[in-house]
PDB file of C-alpha atoms in Angstrom:
ATOM      1  CA  UNK A   1       0.000   0.000   0.000  1.00 79.00           C
ATOM      2  CA  UNK A   2       1.335   3.451  -0.842  1.00 83.00           C
ATOM      3  CA  UNK A   3       0.789   6.735   1.006  1.00 81.00           C
ATOM      4  CA  UNK A   4      -1.978   7.914  -1.335  1.00 83.00           C
ATOM      5  CA  UNK A   5      -3.973   4.710  -0.759  1.00 90.00           C
ATOM      6  CA  UNK A   6      -3.659   5.152   2.987  1.00 90.00           C
ATOM      7  CA  UNK A   7      -4.710   8.821   2.926  1.00 92.00           C
ATOM      8  CA  UNK A   8      -7.584   8.023   0.545  1.00 88.00           C
ATOM      9  CA  UNK A   9      -8.861   5.380   2.974  1.00 90.00           C
ATOM     10  CA  UNK A  10      -9.306   7.962   5.756  1.00 90.00           C
ATOM     11  CA  UNK A  11     -12.720   9.549   6.250  1.00 93.00           C
ATOM     12  CA  UNK A  12     -11.104  12.959   6.850  1.00 96.00           C
ATOM     13  CA  UNK A  13      -9.913  15.735   4.552  1.00 97.00           C
ATOM     14  CA  UNK A  14      -6.143  15.676   3.974  1.00 98.00           C
ATOM     15  CA  UNK A  15      -4.594  18.399   1.822  1.00 98.00           C
ATOM     16  CA  UNK A  16      -1.560  20.561   1.129  1.00 98.00           C
ATOM     17  CA  UNK A  17      -1.354  24.109  -0.192  1.00 98.00           C
ATOM     18  CA  UNK A  18       1.433  26.267  -1.546  1.00 97.00           C
ATOM     19  CA  UNK A  19       2.388  29.686  -0.186  1.00 95.00           C
ATOM     20  CA  UNK A  20      -0.388  31.338  -2.251  1.00 95.00           C
ATOM     21  CA  UNK A  21      -3.023  28.959  -0.872  1.00 95.00           C
ATOM     22  CA  UNK A  22      -3.338  26.836  -4.020  1.00 97.00           C
ATOM     23  CA  UNK A  23      -3.960  23.136  -3.479  1.00 98.00           C
ATOM     24  CA  UNK A  24      -0.977  20.907  -4.228  1.00 98.00           C
ATOM     25  CA  UNK A  25      -2.456  17.689  -2.795  1.00 98.00           C
ATOM     26  CA  UNK A  26      -5.969  16.446  -1.978  1.00 98.00           C
ATOM     27  CA  UNK A  27      -7.104  13.038  -0.809  1.00 97.00           C
ATOM     28  CA  UNK A  28     -10.292  11.207  -1.817  1.00 97.00           C
ATOM     29  CA  UNK A  29     -12.354  12.875   0.916  1.00 97.00           C
ATOM     30  CA  UNK A  30     -11.569  16.348  -0.476  1.00 97.00           C
ATOM     31  CA  UNK A  31     -12.283  15.242  -4.044  1.00 97.00           C
ATOM     32  CA  UNK A  32     -15.651  13.839  -2.914  1.00 95.00           C
ATOM     33  CA  UNK A  33     -16.468  16.967  -0.901  1.00 93.00           C
ATOM     34  CA  UNK A  34     -15.839  19.256  -3.882  1.00 94.00           C
ATOM     35  CA  UNK A  35     -17.336  16.707  -6.309  1.00 94.00           C
ATOM     36  CA  UNK A  36     -14.365  17.129  -8.639  1.00 96.00           C
ATOM     37  CA  UNK A  37     -11.343  15.108  -9.759  1.00 97.00           C
ATOM     38  CA  UNK A  38      -7.946  16.154  -8.406  1.00 97.00           C
ATOM     39  CA  UNK A  39      -6.991  17.697 -11.772  1.00 97.00           C
ATOM     40  CA  UNK A  40      -9.790  20.266 -11.336  1.00 97.00           C
ATOM     41  CA  UNK A  41      -8.776  21.101  -7.741  1.00 98.00           C
ATOM     42  CA  UNK A  42      -4.985  21.244  -7.817  1.00 98.00           C
ATOM     43  CA  UNK A  43      -3.613  24.705  -8.537  1.00 98.00           C
ATOM     44  CA  UNK A  44      -6.790  26.449  -7.353  1.00 97.00           C
ATOM     45  CA  UNK A  45      -7.385  28.193  -4.029  1.00 95.00           C
ATOM     46  CA  UNK A  46     -10.282  28.000  -1.582  1.00 94.00           C
ATOM     47  CA  UNK A  47     -12.264  30.766  -3.309  1.00 93.00           C
ATOM     48  CA  UNK A  48     -13.227  28.171  -5.940  1.00 94.00           C
ATOM     49  CA  UNK A  49     -14.668  25.724  -3.406  1.00 94.00           C
ATOM     50  CA  UNK A  50     -15.860  27.612  -0.317  1.00 92.00           C
ATOM     51  CA  UNK A  51     -17.974  30.697   0.278  1.00 89.00           C
ATOM     52  CA  UNK A  52     -15.139  32.665   1.869  1.00 83.00           C
ATOM     53  CA  UNK A  53     -17.431  35.416   3.145  1.00 83.00           C
ATOM     54  CA  UNK A  54     -18.978  32.780   5.396  1.00 79.00           C
ATOM     55  CA  UNK A  55     -15.816  30.673   5.731  1.00 77.00           C
ATOM     56  CA  UNK A  56     -13.398  33.450   6.695  1.00 79.00           C
ATOM     57  CA  UNK A  57     -11.721  31.456   9.497  1.00 85.00           C
ATOM     58  CA  UNK A  58     -10.320  29.128   6.851  1.00 88.00           C
ATOM     59  CA  UNK A  59      -8.251  31.925   5.267  1.00 89.00           C
ATOM     60  CA  UNK A  60      -7.276  33.402   8.645  1.00 92.00           C
ATOM     61  CA  UNK A  61      -6.015  30.044   9.901  1.00 94.00           C
ATOM     62  CA  UNK A  62      -4.023  29.449   6.702  1.00 96.00           C
ATOM     63  CA  UNK A  63      -2.465  32.926   6.981  1.00 95.00           C
ATOM     64  CA  UNK A  64      -1.538  32.328  10.613  1.00 96.00           C
ATOM     65  CA  UNK A  65       0.319  29.124   9.734  1.00 97.00           C
ATOM     66  CA  UNK A  66       2.121  30.825   6.834  1.00 96.00           C
ATOM     67  CA  UNK A  67       3.194  33.901   8.821  1.00 96.00           C
ATOM     68  CA  UNK A  68       3.901  32.375  12.236  1.00 97.00           C
ATOM     69  CA  UNK A  69       5.458  29.145  11.006  1.00 97.00           C
ATOM     70  CA  UNK A  70       3.531  27.321  13.732  1.00 97.00           C
ATOM     71  CA  UNK A  71       0.737  24.772  13.589  1.00 98.00           C
ATOM     72  CA  UNK A  72      -2.847  25.739  14.405  1.00 97.00           C
ATOM     73  CA  UNK A  73      -5.494  23.429  15.785  1.00 97.00           C
ATOM     74  CA  UNK A  74      -9.072  24.693  15.982  1.00 95.00           C
ATOM     75  CA  UNK A  75     -12.639  24.548  14.739  1.00 94.00           C
ATOM     76  CA  UNK A  76     -13.533  25.899  11.289  1.00 93.00           C
ATOM     77  CA  UNK A  77     -17.011  26.482   9.870  1.00 91.00           C
ATOM     78  CA  UNK A  78     -17.042  26.228   6.092  1.00 90.00           C
ATOM     79  CA  UNK A  79     -19.748  26.618   3.453  1.00 91.00           C
ATOM     80  CA  UNK A  80     -19.100  24.298   0.497  1.00 89.00           C
ATOM     81  CA  UNK A  81     -19.979  25.945  -2.837  1.00 89.00           C
ATOM     82  CA  UNK A  82     -20.784  22.662  -4.623  1.00 86.00           C
ATOM     83  CA  UNK A  83     -23.589  21.814  -2.181  1.00 89.00           C
ATOM     84  CA  UNK A  84     -24.293  24.976  -0.174  1.00 89.00           C
ATOM     85  CA  UNK A  85     -23.812  22.902   2.981  1.00 88.00           C
ATOM     86  CA  UNK A  86     -22.297  24.373   6.111  1.00 91.00           C
ATOM     87  CA  UNK A  87     -19.803  21.992   7.641  1.00 91.00           C
ATOM     88  CA  UNK A  88     -17.909  22.232  10.922  1.00 94.00           C
ATOM     89  CA  UNK A  89     -14.400  20.766  11.061  1.00 94.00           C
ATOM     90  CA  UNK A  90     -11.782  20.219  13.716  1.00 96.00           C
ATOM     91  CA  UNK A  91      -8.736  21.275  11.741  1.00 96.00           C
ATOM     92  CA  UNK A  92      -5.014  20.848  12.266  1.00 98.00           C
ATOM     93  CA  UNK A  93      -2.741  22.782   9.890  1.00 98.00           C
ATOM     94  CA  UNK A  94       1.061  22.712   9.946  1.00 98.00           C
ATOM     95  CA  UNK A  95       3.666  24.588   7.939  1.00 98.00           C
ATOM     96  CA  UNK A  96       5.610  22.897   5.144  1.00 98.00           C
ATOM     97  CA  UNK A  97       9.235  24.054   4.927  1.00 97.00           C
ATOM     98  CA  UNK A  98      11.982  23.947   2.336  1.00 97.00           C
ATOM     99  CA  UNK A  99      15.512  22.707   3.071  1.00 97.00           C
ATOM    100  CA  UNK A 100      16.443  26.144   4.450  1.00 97.00           C
ATOM    101  CA  UNK A 101      13.531  26.171   6.872  1.00 96.00           C
ATOM    102  CA  UNK A 102      11.417  28.717   4.989  1.00 96.00           C
ATOM    103  CA  UNK A 103       7.646  28.176   5.047  1.00 97.00           C
ATOM    104  CA  UNK A 104       6.607  27.183   1.516  1.00 97.00           C
ATOM    105  CA  UNK A 105       3.054  26.065   2.232  1.00 98.00           C
ATOM    106  CA  UNK A 106       0.968  24.078   4.636  1.00 98.00           C
ATOM    107  CA  UNK A 107      -0.533  20.665   5.094  1.00 98.00           C
ATOM    108  CA  UNK A 108      -3.700  19.977   6.948  1.00 97.00           C
ATOM    109  CA  UNK A 109      -6.227  17.486   8.151  1.00 97.00           C
ATOM    110  CA  UNK A 110      -9.856  18.380   8.821  1.00 96.00           C
ATOM    111  CA  UNK A 111     -12.301  16.079  10.609  1.00 96.00           C
ATOM    112  CA  UNK A 112     -15.997  16.746   9.991  1.00 95.00           C
ATOM    113  CA  UNK A 113     -17.678  17.316  13.375  1.00 96.00           C
ATOM    114  CA  UNK A 114     -20.934  18.746  11.991  1.00 94.00           C
ATOM    115  CA  UNK A 115     -23.615  17.583  14.498  1.00 90.00           C
ATOM    116  CA  UNK A 116     -26.129  16.405  11.863  1.00 78.00           C
ATOM    117  CA  UNK A 117     -23.472  14.216  10.217  1.00 56.00           C
ATOM    118  CA  UNK A 118     -22.871  12.008  13.279  1.00 51.00           C
TER     119      UNK A 118
END
């Protein structure tokens, strides 16, 4: 089994973004959530997939990881454009660094804790 198969087997969103917030990796859960293949997600930012006026914490948390270089762990409320659904996630985001230690992006894992989904 390779890493992609393992991450695709998880019932949580696993993703990575570059410094500009564009997706560089998404697992099966993210592809299913957005109802798109990876090729239509990678290279795009959250404005394509979430209502950022209602999902502002998502951008703030990403920015905090990028500027502080530290992980964040907290709740996020997101509105998915494909379905109009509001989802609540417990999210952990950590910086990705280059060989010199500079933050070049982030990776994250978001667990859906929306009450009606459990």
